[in-house]
mmCIF file of C-alpha atoms and ligand atoms in Angstrom:
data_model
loop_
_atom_site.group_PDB
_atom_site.id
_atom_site.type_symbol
_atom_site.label_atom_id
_atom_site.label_comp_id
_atom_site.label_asym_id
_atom_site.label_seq_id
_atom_site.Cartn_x
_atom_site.Cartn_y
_atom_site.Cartn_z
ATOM 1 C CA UNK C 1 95.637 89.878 87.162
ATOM 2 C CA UNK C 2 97.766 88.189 84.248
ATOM 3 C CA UNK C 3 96.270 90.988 81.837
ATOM 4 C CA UNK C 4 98.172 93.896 83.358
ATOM 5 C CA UNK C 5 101.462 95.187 81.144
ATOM 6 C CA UNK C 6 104.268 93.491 83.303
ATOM 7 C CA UNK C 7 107.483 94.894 81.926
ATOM 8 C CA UNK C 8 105.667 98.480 81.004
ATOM 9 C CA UNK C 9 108.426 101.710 82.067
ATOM 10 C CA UNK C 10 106.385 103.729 84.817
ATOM 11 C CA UNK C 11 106.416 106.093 82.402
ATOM 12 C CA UNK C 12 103.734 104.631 80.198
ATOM 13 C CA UNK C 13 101.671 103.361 82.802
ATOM 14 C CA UNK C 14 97.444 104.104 83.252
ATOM 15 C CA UNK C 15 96.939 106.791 85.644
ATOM 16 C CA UNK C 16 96.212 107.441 88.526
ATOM 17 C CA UNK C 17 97.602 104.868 90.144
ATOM 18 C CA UNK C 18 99.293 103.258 93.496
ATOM 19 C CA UNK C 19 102.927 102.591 92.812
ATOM 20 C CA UNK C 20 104.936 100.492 95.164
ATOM 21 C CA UNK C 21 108.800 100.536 95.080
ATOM 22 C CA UNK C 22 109.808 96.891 95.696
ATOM 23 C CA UNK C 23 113.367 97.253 96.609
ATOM 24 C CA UNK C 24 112.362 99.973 99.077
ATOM 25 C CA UNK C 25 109.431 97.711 100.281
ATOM 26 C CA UNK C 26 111.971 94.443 100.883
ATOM 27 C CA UNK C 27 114.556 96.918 102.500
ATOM 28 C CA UNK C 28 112.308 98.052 105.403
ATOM 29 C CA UNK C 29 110.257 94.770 105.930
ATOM 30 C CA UNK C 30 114.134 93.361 106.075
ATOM 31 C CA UNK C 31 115.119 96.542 108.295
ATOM 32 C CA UNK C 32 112.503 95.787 110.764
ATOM 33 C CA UNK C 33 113.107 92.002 110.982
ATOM 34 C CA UNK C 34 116.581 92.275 111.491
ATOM 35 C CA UNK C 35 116.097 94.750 114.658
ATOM 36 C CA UNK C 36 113.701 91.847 115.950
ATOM 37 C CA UNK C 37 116.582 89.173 115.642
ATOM 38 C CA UNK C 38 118.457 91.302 117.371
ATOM 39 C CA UNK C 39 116.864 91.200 120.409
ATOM 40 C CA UNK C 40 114.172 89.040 122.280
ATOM 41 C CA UNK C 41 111.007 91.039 120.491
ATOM 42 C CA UNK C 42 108.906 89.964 117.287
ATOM 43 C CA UNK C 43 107.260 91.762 114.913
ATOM 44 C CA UNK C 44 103.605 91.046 114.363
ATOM 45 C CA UNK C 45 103.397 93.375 111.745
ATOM 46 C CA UNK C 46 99.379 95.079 111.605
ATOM 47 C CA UNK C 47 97.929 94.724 107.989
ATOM 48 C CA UNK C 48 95.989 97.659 108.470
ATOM 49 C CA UNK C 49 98.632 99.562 106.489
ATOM 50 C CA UNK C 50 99.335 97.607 103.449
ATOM 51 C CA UNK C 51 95.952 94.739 103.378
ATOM 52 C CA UNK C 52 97.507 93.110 100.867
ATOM 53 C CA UNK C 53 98.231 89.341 101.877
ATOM 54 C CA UNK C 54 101.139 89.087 99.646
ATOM 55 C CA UNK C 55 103.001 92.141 101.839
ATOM 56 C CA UNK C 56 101.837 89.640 104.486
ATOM 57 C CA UNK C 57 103.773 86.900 104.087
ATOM 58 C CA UNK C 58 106.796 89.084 102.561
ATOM 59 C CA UNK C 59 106.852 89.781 106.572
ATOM 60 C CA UNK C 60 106.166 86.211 107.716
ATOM 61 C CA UNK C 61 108.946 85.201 105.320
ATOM 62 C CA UNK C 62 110.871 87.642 107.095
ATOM 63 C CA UNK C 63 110.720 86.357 110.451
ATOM 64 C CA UNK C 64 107.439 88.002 111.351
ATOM 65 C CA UNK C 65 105.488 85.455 114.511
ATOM 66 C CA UNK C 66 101.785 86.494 112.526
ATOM 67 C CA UNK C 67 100.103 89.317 111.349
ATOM 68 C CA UNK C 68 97.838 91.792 113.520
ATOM 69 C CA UNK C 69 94.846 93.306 111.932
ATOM 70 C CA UNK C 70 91.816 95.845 112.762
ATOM 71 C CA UNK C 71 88.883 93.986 111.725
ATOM 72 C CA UNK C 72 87.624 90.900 111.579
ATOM 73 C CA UNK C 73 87.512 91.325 107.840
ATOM 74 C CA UNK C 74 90.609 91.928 107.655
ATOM 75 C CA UNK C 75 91.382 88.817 108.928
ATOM 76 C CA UNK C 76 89.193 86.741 107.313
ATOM 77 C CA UNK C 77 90.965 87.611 103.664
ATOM 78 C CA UNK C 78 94.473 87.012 105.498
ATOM 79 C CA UNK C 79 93.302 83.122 106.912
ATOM 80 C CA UNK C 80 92.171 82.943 103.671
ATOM 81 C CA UNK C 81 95.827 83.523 102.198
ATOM 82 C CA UNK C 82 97.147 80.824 104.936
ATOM 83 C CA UNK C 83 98.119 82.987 107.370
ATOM 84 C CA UNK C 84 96.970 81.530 110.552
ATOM 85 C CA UNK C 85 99.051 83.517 113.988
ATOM 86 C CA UNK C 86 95.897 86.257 113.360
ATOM 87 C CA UNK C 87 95.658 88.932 116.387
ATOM 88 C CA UNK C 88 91.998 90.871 115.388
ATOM 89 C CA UNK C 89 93.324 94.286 117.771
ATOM 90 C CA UNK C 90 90.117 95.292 118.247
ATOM 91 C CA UNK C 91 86.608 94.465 119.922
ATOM 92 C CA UNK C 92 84.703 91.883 118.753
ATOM 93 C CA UNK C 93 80.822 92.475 118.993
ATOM 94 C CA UNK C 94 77.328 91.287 118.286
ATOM 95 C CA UNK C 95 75.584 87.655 117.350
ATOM 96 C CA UNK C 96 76.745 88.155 113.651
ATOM 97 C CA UNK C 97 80.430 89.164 113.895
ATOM 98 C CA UNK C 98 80.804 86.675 117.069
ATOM 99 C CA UNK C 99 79.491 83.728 114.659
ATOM 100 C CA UNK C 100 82.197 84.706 111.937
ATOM 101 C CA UNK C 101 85.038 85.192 114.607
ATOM 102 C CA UNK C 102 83.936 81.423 115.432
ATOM 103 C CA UNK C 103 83.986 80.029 112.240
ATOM 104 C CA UNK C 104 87.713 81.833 111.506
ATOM 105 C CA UNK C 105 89.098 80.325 114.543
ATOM 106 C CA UNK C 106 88.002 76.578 113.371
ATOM 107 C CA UNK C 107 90.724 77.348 110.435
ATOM 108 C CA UNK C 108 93.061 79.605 111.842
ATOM 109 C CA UNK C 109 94.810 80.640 115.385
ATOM 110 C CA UNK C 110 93.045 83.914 115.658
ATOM 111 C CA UNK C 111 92.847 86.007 118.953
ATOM 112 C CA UNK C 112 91.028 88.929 119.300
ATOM 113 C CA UNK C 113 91.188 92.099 121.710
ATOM 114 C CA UNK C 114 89.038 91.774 124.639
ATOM 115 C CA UNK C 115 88.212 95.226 127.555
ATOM 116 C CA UNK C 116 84.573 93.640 128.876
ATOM 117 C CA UNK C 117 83.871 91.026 131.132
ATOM 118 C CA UNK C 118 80.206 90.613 128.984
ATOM 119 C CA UNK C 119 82.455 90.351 126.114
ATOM 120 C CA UNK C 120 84.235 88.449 126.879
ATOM 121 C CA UNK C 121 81.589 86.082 128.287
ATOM 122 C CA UNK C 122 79.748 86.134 124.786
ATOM 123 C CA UNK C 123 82.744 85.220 123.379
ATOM 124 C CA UNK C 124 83.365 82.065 125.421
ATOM 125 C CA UNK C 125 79.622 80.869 125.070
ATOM 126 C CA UNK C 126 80.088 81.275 121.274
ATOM 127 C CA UNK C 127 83.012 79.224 121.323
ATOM 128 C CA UNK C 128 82.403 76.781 123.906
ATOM 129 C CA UNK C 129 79.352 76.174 121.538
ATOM 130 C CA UNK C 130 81.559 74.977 118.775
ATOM 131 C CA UNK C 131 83.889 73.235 120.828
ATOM 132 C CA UNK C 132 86.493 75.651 120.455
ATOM 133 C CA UNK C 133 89.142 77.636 122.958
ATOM 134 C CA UNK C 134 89.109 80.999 121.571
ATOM 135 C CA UNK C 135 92.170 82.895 121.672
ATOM 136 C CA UNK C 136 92.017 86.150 124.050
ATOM 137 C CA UNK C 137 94.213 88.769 124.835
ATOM 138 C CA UNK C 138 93.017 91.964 126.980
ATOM 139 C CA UNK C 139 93.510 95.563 125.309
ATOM 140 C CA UNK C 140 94.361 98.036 127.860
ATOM 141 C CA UNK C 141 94.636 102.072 127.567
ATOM 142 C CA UNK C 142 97.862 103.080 128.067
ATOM 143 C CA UNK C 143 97.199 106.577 127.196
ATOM 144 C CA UNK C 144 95.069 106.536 124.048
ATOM 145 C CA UNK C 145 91.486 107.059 125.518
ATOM 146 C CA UNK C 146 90.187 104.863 123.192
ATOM 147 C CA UNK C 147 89.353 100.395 123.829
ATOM 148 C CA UNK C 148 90.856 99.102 126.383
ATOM 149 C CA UNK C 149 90.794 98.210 130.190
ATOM 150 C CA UNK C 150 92.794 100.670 132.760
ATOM 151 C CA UNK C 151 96.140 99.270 133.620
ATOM 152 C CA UNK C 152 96.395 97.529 137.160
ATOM 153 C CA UNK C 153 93.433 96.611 138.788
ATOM 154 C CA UNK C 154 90.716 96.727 135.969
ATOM 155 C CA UNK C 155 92.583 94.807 133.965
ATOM 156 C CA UNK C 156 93.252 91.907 136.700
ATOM 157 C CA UNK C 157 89.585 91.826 137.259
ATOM 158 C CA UNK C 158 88.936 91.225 133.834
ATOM 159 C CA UNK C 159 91.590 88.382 133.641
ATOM 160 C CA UNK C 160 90.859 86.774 136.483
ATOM 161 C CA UNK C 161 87.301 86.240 134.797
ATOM 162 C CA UNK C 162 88.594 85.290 131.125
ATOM 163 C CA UNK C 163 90.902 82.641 132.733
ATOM 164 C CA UNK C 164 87.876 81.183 134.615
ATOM 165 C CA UNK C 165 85.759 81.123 130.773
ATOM 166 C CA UNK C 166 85.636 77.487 129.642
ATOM 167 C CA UNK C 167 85.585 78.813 125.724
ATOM 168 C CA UNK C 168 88.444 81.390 125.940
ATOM 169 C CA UNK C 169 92.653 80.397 126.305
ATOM 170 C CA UNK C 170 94.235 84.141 127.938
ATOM 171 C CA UNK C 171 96.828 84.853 125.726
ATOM 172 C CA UNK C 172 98.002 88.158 127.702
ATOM 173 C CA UNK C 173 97.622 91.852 127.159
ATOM 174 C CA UNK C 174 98.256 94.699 124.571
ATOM 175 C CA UNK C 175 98.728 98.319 124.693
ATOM 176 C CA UNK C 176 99.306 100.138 121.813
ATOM 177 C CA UNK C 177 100.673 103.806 122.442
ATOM 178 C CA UNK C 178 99.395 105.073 119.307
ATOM 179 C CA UNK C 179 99.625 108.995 120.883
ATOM 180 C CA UNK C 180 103.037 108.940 121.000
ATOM 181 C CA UNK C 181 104.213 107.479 117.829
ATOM 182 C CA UNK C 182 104.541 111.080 116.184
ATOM 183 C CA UNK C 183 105.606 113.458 118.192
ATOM 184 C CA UNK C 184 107.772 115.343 116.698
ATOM 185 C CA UNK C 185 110.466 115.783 119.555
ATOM 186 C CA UNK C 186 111.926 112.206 119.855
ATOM 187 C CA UNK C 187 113.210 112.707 123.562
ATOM 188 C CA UNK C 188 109.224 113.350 124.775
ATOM 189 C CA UNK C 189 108.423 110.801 122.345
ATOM 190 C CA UNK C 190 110.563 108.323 123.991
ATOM 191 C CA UNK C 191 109.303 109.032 127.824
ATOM 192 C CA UNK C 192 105.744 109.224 126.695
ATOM 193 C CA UNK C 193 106.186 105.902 125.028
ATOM 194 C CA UNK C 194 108.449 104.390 128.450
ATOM 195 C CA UNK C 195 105.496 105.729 130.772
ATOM 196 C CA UNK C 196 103.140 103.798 128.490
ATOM 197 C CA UNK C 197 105.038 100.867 128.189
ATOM 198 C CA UNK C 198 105.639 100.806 132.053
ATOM 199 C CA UNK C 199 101.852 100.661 132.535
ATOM 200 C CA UNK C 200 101.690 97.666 130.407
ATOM 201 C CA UNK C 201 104.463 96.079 131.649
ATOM 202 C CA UNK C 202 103.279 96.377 135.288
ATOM 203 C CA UNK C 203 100.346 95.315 134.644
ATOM 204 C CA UNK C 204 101.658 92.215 133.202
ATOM 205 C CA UNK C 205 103.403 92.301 136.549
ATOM 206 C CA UNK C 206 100.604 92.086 138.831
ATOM 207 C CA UNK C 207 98.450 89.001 136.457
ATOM 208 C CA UNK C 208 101.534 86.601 136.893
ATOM 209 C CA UNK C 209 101.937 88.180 140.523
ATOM 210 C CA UNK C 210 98.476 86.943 141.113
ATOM 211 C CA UNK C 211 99.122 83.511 139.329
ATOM 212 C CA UNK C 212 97.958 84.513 135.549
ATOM 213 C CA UNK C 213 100.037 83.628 133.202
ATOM 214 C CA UNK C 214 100.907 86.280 130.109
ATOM 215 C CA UNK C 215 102.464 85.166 127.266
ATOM 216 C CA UNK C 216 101.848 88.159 125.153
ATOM 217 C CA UNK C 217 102.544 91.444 125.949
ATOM 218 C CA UNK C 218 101.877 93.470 122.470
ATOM 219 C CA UNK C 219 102.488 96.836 121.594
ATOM 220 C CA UNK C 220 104.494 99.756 119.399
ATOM 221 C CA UNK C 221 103.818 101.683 116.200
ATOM 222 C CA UNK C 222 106.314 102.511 113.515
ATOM 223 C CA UNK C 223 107.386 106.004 115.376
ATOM 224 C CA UNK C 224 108.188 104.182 118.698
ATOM 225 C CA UNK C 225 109.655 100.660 117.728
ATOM 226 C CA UNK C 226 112.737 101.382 118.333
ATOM 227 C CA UNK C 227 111.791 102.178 121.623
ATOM 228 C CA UNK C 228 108.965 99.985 122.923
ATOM 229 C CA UNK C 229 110.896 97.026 121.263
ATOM 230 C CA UNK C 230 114.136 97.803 123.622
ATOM 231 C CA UNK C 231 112.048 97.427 126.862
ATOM 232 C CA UNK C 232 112.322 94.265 128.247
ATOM 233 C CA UNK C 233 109.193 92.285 128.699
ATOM 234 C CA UNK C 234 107.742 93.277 125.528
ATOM 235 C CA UNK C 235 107.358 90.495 123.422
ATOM 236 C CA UNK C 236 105.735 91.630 119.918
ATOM 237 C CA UNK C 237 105.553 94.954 117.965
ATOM 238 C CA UNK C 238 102.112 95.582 116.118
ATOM 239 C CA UNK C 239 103.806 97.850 113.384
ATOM 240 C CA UNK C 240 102.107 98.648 110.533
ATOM 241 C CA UNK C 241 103.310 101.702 108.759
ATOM 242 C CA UNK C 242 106.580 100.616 108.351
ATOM 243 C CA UNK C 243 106.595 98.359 105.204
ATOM 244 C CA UNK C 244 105.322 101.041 102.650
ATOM 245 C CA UNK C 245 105.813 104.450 104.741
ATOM 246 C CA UNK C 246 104.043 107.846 103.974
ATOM 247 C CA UNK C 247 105.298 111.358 103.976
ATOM 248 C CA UNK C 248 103.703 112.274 107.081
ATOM 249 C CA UNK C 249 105.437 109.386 109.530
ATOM 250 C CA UNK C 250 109.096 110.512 106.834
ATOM 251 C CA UNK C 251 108.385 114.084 108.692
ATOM 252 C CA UNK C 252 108.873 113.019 112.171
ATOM 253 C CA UNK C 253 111.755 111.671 111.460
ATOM 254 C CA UNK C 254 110.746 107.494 110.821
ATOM 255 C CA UNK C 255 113.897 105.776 110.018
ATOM 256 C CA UNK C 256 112.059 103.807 106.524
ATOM 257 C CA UNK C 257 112.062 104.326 102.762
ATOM 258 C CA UNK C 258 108.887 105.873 101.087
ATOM 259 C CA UNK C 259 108.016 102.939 98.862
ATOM 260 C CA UNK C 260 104.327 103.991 97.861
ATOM 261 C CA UNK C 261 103.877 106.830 95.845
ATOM 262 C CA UNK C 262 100.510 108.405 93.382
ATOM 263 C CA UNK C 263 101.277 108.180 89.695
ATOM 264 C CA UNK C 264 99.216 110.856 88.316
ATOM 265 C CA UNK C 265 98.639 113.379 84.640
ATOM 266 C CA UNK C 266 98.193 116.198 84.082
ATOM 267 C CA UNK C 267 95.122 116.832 82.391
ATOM 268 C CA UNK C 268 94.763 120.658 81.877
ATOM 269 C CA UNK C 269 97.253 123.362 82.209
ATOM 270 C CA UNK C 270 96.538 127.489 83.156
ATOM 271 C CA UNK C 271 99.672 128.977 83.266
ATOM 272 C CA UNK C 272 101.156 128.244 86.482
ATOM 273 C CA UNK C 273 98.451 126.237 87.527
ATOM 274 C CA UNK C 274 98.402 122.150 86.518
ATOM 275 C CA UNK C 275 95.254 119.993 87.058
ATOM 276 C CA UNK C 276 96.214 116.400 87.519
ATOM 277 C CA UNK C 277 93.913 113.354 87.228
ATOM 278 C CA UNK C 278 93.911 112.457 91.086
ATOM 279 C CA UNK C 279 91.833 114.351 93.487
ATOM 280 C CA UNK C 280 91.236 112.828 97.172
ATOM 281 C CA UNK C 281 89.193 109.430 95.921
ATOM 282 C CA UNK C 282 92.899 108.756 95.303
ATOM 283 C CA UNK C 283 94.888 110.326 98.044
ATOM 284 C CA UNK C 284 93.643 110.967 101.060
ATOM 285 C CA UNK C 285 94.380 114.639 102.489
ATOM 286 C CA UNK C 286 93.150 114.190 106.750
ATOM 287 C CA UNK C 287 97.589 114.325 107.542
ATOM 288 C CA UNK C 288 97.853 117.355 104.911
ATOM 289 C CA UNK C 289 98.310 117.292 101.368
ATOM 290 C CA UNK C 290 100.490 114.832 99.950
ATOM 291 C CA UNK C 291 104.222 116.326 98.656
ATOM 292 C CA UNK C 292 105.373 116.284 95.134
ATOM 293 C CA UNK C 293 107.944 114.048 94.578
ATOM 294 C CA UNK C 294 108.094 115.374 90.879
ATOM 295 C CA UNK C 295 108.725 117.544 88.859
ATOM 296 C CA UNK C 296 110.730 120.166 91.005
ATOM 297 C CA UNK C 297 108.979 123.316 91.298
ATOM 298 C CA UNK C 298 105.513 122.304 91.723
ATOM 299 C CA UNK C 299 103.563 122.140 94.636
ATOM 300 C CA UNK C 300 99.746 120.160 95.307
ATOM 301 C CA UNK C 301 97.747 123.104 96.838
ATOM 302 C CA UNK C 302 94.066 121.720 96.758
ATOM 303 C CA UNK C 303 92.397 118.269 96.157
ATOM 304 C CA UNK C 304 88.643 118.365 95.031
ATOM 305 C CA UNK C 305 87.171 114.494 94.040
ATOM 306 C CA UNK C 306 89.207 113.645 91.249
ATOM 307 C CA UNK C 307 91.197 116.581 90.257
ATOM 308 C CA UNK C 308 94.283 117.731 91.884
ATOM 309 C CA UNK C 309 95.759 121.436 92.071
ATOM 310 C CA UNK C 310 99.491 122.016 91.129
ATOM 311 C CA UNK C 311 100.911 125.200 91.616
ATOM 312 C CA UNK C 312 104.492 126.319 90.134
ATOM 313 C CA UNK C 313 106.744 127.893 92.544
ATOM 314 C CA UNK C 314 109.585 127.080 90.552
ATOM 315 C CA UNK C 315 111.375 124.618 87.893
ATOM 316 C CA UNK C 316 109.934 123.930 84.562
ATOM 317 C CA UNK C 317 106.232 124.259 83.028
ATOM 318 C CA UNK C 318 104.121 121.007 82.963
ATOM 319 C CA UNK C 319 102.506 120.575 80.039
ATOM 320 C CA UNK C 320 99.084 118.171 79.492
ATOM 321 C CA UNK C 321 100.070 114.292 79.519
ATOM 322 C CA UNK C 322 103.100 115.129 81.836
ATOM 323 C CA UNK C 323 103.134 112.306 84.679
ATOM 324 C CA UNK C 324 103.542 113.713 88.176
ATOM 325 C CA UNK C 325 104.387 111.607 90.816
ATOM 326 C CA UNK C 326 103.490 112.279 94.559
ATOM 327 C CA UNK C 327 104.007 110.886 98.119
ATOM 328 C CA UNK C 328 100.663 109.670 100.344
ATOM 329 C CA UNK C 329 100.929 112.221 103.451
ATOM 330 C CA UNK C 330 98.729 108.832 104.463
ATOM 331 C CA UNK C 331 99.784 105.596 103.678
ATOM 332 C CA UNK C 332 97.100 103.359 105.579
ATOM 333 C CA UNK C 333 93.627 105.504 104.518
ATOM 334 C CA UNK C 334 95.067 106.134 100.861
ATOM 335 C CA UNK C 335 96.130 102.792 100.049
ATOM 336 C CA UNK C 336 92.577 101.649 101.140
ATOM 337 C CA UNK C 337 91.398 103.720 98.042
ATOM 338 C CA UNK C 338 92.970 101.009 96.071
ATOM 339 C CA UNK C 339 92.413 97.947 94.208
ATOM 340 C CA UNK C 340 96.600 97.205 93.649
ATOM 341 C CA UNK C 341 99.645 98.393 93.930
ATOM 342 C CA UNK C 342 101.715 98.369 90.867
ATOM 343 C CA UNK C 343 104.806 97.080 92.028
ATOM 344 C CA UNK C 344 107.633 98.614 90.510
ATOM 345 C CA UNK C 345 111.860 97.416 89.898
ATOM 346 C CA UNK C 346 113.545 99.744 88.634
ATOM 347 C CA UNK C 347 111.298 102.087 87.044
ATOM 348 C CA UNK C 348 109.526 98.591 85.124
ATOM 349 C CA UNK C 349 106.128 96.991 86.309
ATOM 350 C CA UNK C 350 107.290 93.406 88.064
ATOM 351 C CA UNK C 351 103.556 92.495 89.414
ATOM 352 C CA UNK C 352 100.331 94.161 90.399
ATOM 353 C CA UNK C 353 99.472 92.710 93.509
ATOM 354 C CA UNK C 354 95.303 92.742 94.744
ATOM 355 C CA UNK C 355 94.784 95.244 97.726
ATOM 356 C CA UNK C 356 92.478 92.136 98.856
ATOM 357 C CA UNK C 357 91.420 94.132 102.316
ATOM 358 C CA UNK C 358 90.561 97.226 101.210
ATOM 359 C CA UNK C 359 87.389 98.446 102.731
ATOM 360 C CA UNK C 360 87.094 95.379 104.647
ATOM 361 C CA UNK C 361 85.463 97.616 107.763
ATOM 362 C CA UNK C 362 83.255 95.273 109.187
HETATM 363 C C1 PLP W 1 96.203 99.085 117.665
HETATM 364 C C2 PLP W 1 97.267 99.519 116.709
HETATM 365 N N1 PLP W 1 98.466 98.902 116.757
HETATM 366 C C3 PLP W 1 99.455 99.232 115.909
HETATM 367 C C4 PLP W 1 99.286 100.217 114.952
HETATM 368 C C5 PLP W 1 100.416 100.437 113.977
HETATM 369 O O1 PLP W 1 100.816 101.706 113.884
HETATM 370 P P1 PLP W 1 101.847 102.262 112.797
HETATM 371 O O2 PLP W 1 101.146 102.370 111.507
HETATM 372 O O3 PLP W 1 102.174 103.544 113.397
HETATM 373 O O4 PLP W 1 102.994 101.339 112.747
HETATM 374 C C6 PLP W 1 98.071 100.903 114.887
HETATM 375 C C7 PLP W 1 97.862 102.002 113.933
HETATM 376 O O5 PLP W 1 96.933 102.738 113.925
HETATM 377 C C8 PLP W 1 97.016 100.534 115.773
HETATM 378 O O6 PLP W 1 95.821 101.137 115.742
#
């Protein structure tokens, strides 16, 4: 990456491109550290935002107990940049992905997600196998219909069979209350987020009621950290958003700094009408269309592949060349569209840094 014009003005920089503000970046990774040493919570911040291992350890520097991730490859490319404390939040499946979740753990502390008793039996075998204790910590629905176990009962069943697995070490539980992170009216956010968090918590309850130890009780998003990481019991937050924001968790209100924004040109001009050289293999569009930071006056009405649609509602005419700068309405699908971010100081390029996760689905 030594090739790339460190010291270039913004202004004069390739487009389109993924533009990451590194004061803004330091202040929230800082922002949400310093709530954690504040009180007895850590963050284990989820990489499926920013997949970039050098945003990674900018958090562990921070104060941050590991990093959290979606997929296994995911967390293959963070071991890989030394990060060991690795919590895969998802469900680990089949001969093939089983045999790489092995090999990962013999060079790194990775746990993974476990809701299935045959899972979690496969998983054990696997590891037992290599001679390994396999991290393990139980995913349970608190509300998002999605993975996990049912709080209370289910979930005890399933412990009380992980802790008897020779090839697994129960970690504890997480629940992540991903429906409540944006809604829009902060008091129902907070009691949807309490009742989910209660779940959790008594379901921690009942394991070490019935002699099973949990260590980990994992949970939060960036729209509810501020709550979930005030309830006592919980021990880490899984935030992800956070680090780099987007425009869509800025309009309910999240208490971070935009640091990621779309450097685009315009390529063609019709009157009040601007075509610019990003269309949605740059941005993605699924939380709306992203805002215009600037110029004033314009608005992004459409996105086809790689053209985007300006219209002028007010300010001055854009011309072809002019740079227009916009805000992802999605941080975590748009910055998987990316090789880099070109990590900005002050209007000047400080470092491109590899995106070294993108599409790392499998
Ligand atoms: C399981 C899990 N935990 C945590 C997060 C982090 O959420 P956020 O980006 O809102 O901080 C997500 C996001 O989708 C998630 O799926």
């Amino acid at each position: 990456m030594s090739s790339y014009p460190i010291g270039m003005a913004k202004s004069d920089l390739d487009t389109p491109c993924l533009c990451l503000d590194a004061a803004a970046l330091e202040r929230n990774i800082e922002k949400m550290a310093a709530f954690c040493r504040a009180r007895p919570v850590r963050a284990r911040p989820h990489s499926k935002t920013h997949k970039c291992p050098t945003i990674a350890w900018m958090q562990m520097n921070a104060g941050a107990i590991g990093i959290t991730c979606a997929k296994l490859g995911e967390a293959e490319v963070m071991a890989q940049a030394g990060i060991r404390d690795l919590l895969i939040a998802n469900q680990i499946l089949g001969a093939q992905k089983i045999a790489r979740l092995i090999n990962l753990a013999a060079y790194s502390e990775v746990m993974v997600a476990v809701d299935d008793a045959d899972n979690a039996k496969e998983l054990s075998d696997a590891a037992e196998a290599k001679g390994l204790k396999l991290r393990a910590i139980i995913e349970v629905d608190v509300g998002m219909g999605r993975c996990g176990t049912a709080p209370g009962e289910e979930t005890l069943a399933l412990a009380q069979q992980m802790v008897r697995l020779p090839g697994l070490r129960f970690e504890g539980i997480m629940g992540y209350e991903g429906f409540a992170v944006m809604i829009p009216d902060m008091e129902v956010r907070r009691q949807k987020a309490e009742e989910a968090m209660q779940k959790l918590l008594s379901t921690a309850d009942l394991l070490r009621r019935k002699g099973i130890p949990v260590g980990i009780v994992s949970a939060a998003g960036t729209g509810t950290y501020h709550i979930t990481g005030e309830i006592p019991g919980i021990t880490e937050l899984q935030v992800g958003s956070y680090a780099t924001m987007d425009a869509k968790y800025k309009s309910v209100g999240a208490d971070f700094e935009c640091a990621l924004t779309i450097l685009a040109r315009v390529i063609s001009v019709h009157g009040d009408v601007a075509i610019i050289d990003a269309g949605m293999k740059t941005m993605t569009h699924e939380f709306g269309l992203p805002p215009v930071l600037h110029p004033e006056g314009w608005t992004l009405v459409k996105l086809s592949e790689e053209h985007g649609f300006l219209q002028r509602q007010g300010g001055e005419p854009l011309r072809r060349g002019d740079l227009v700068e916009l805000i992802p309405s999605h941080g975590c699908t748009t910055i998987n569209l990316h090789d880099a971010y070109w990590v900005m100081r002050n209007g000047v390029l400080e470092a491109v840094w590899p995106i070294a996760a993108r599409g790392c689905i499998r």
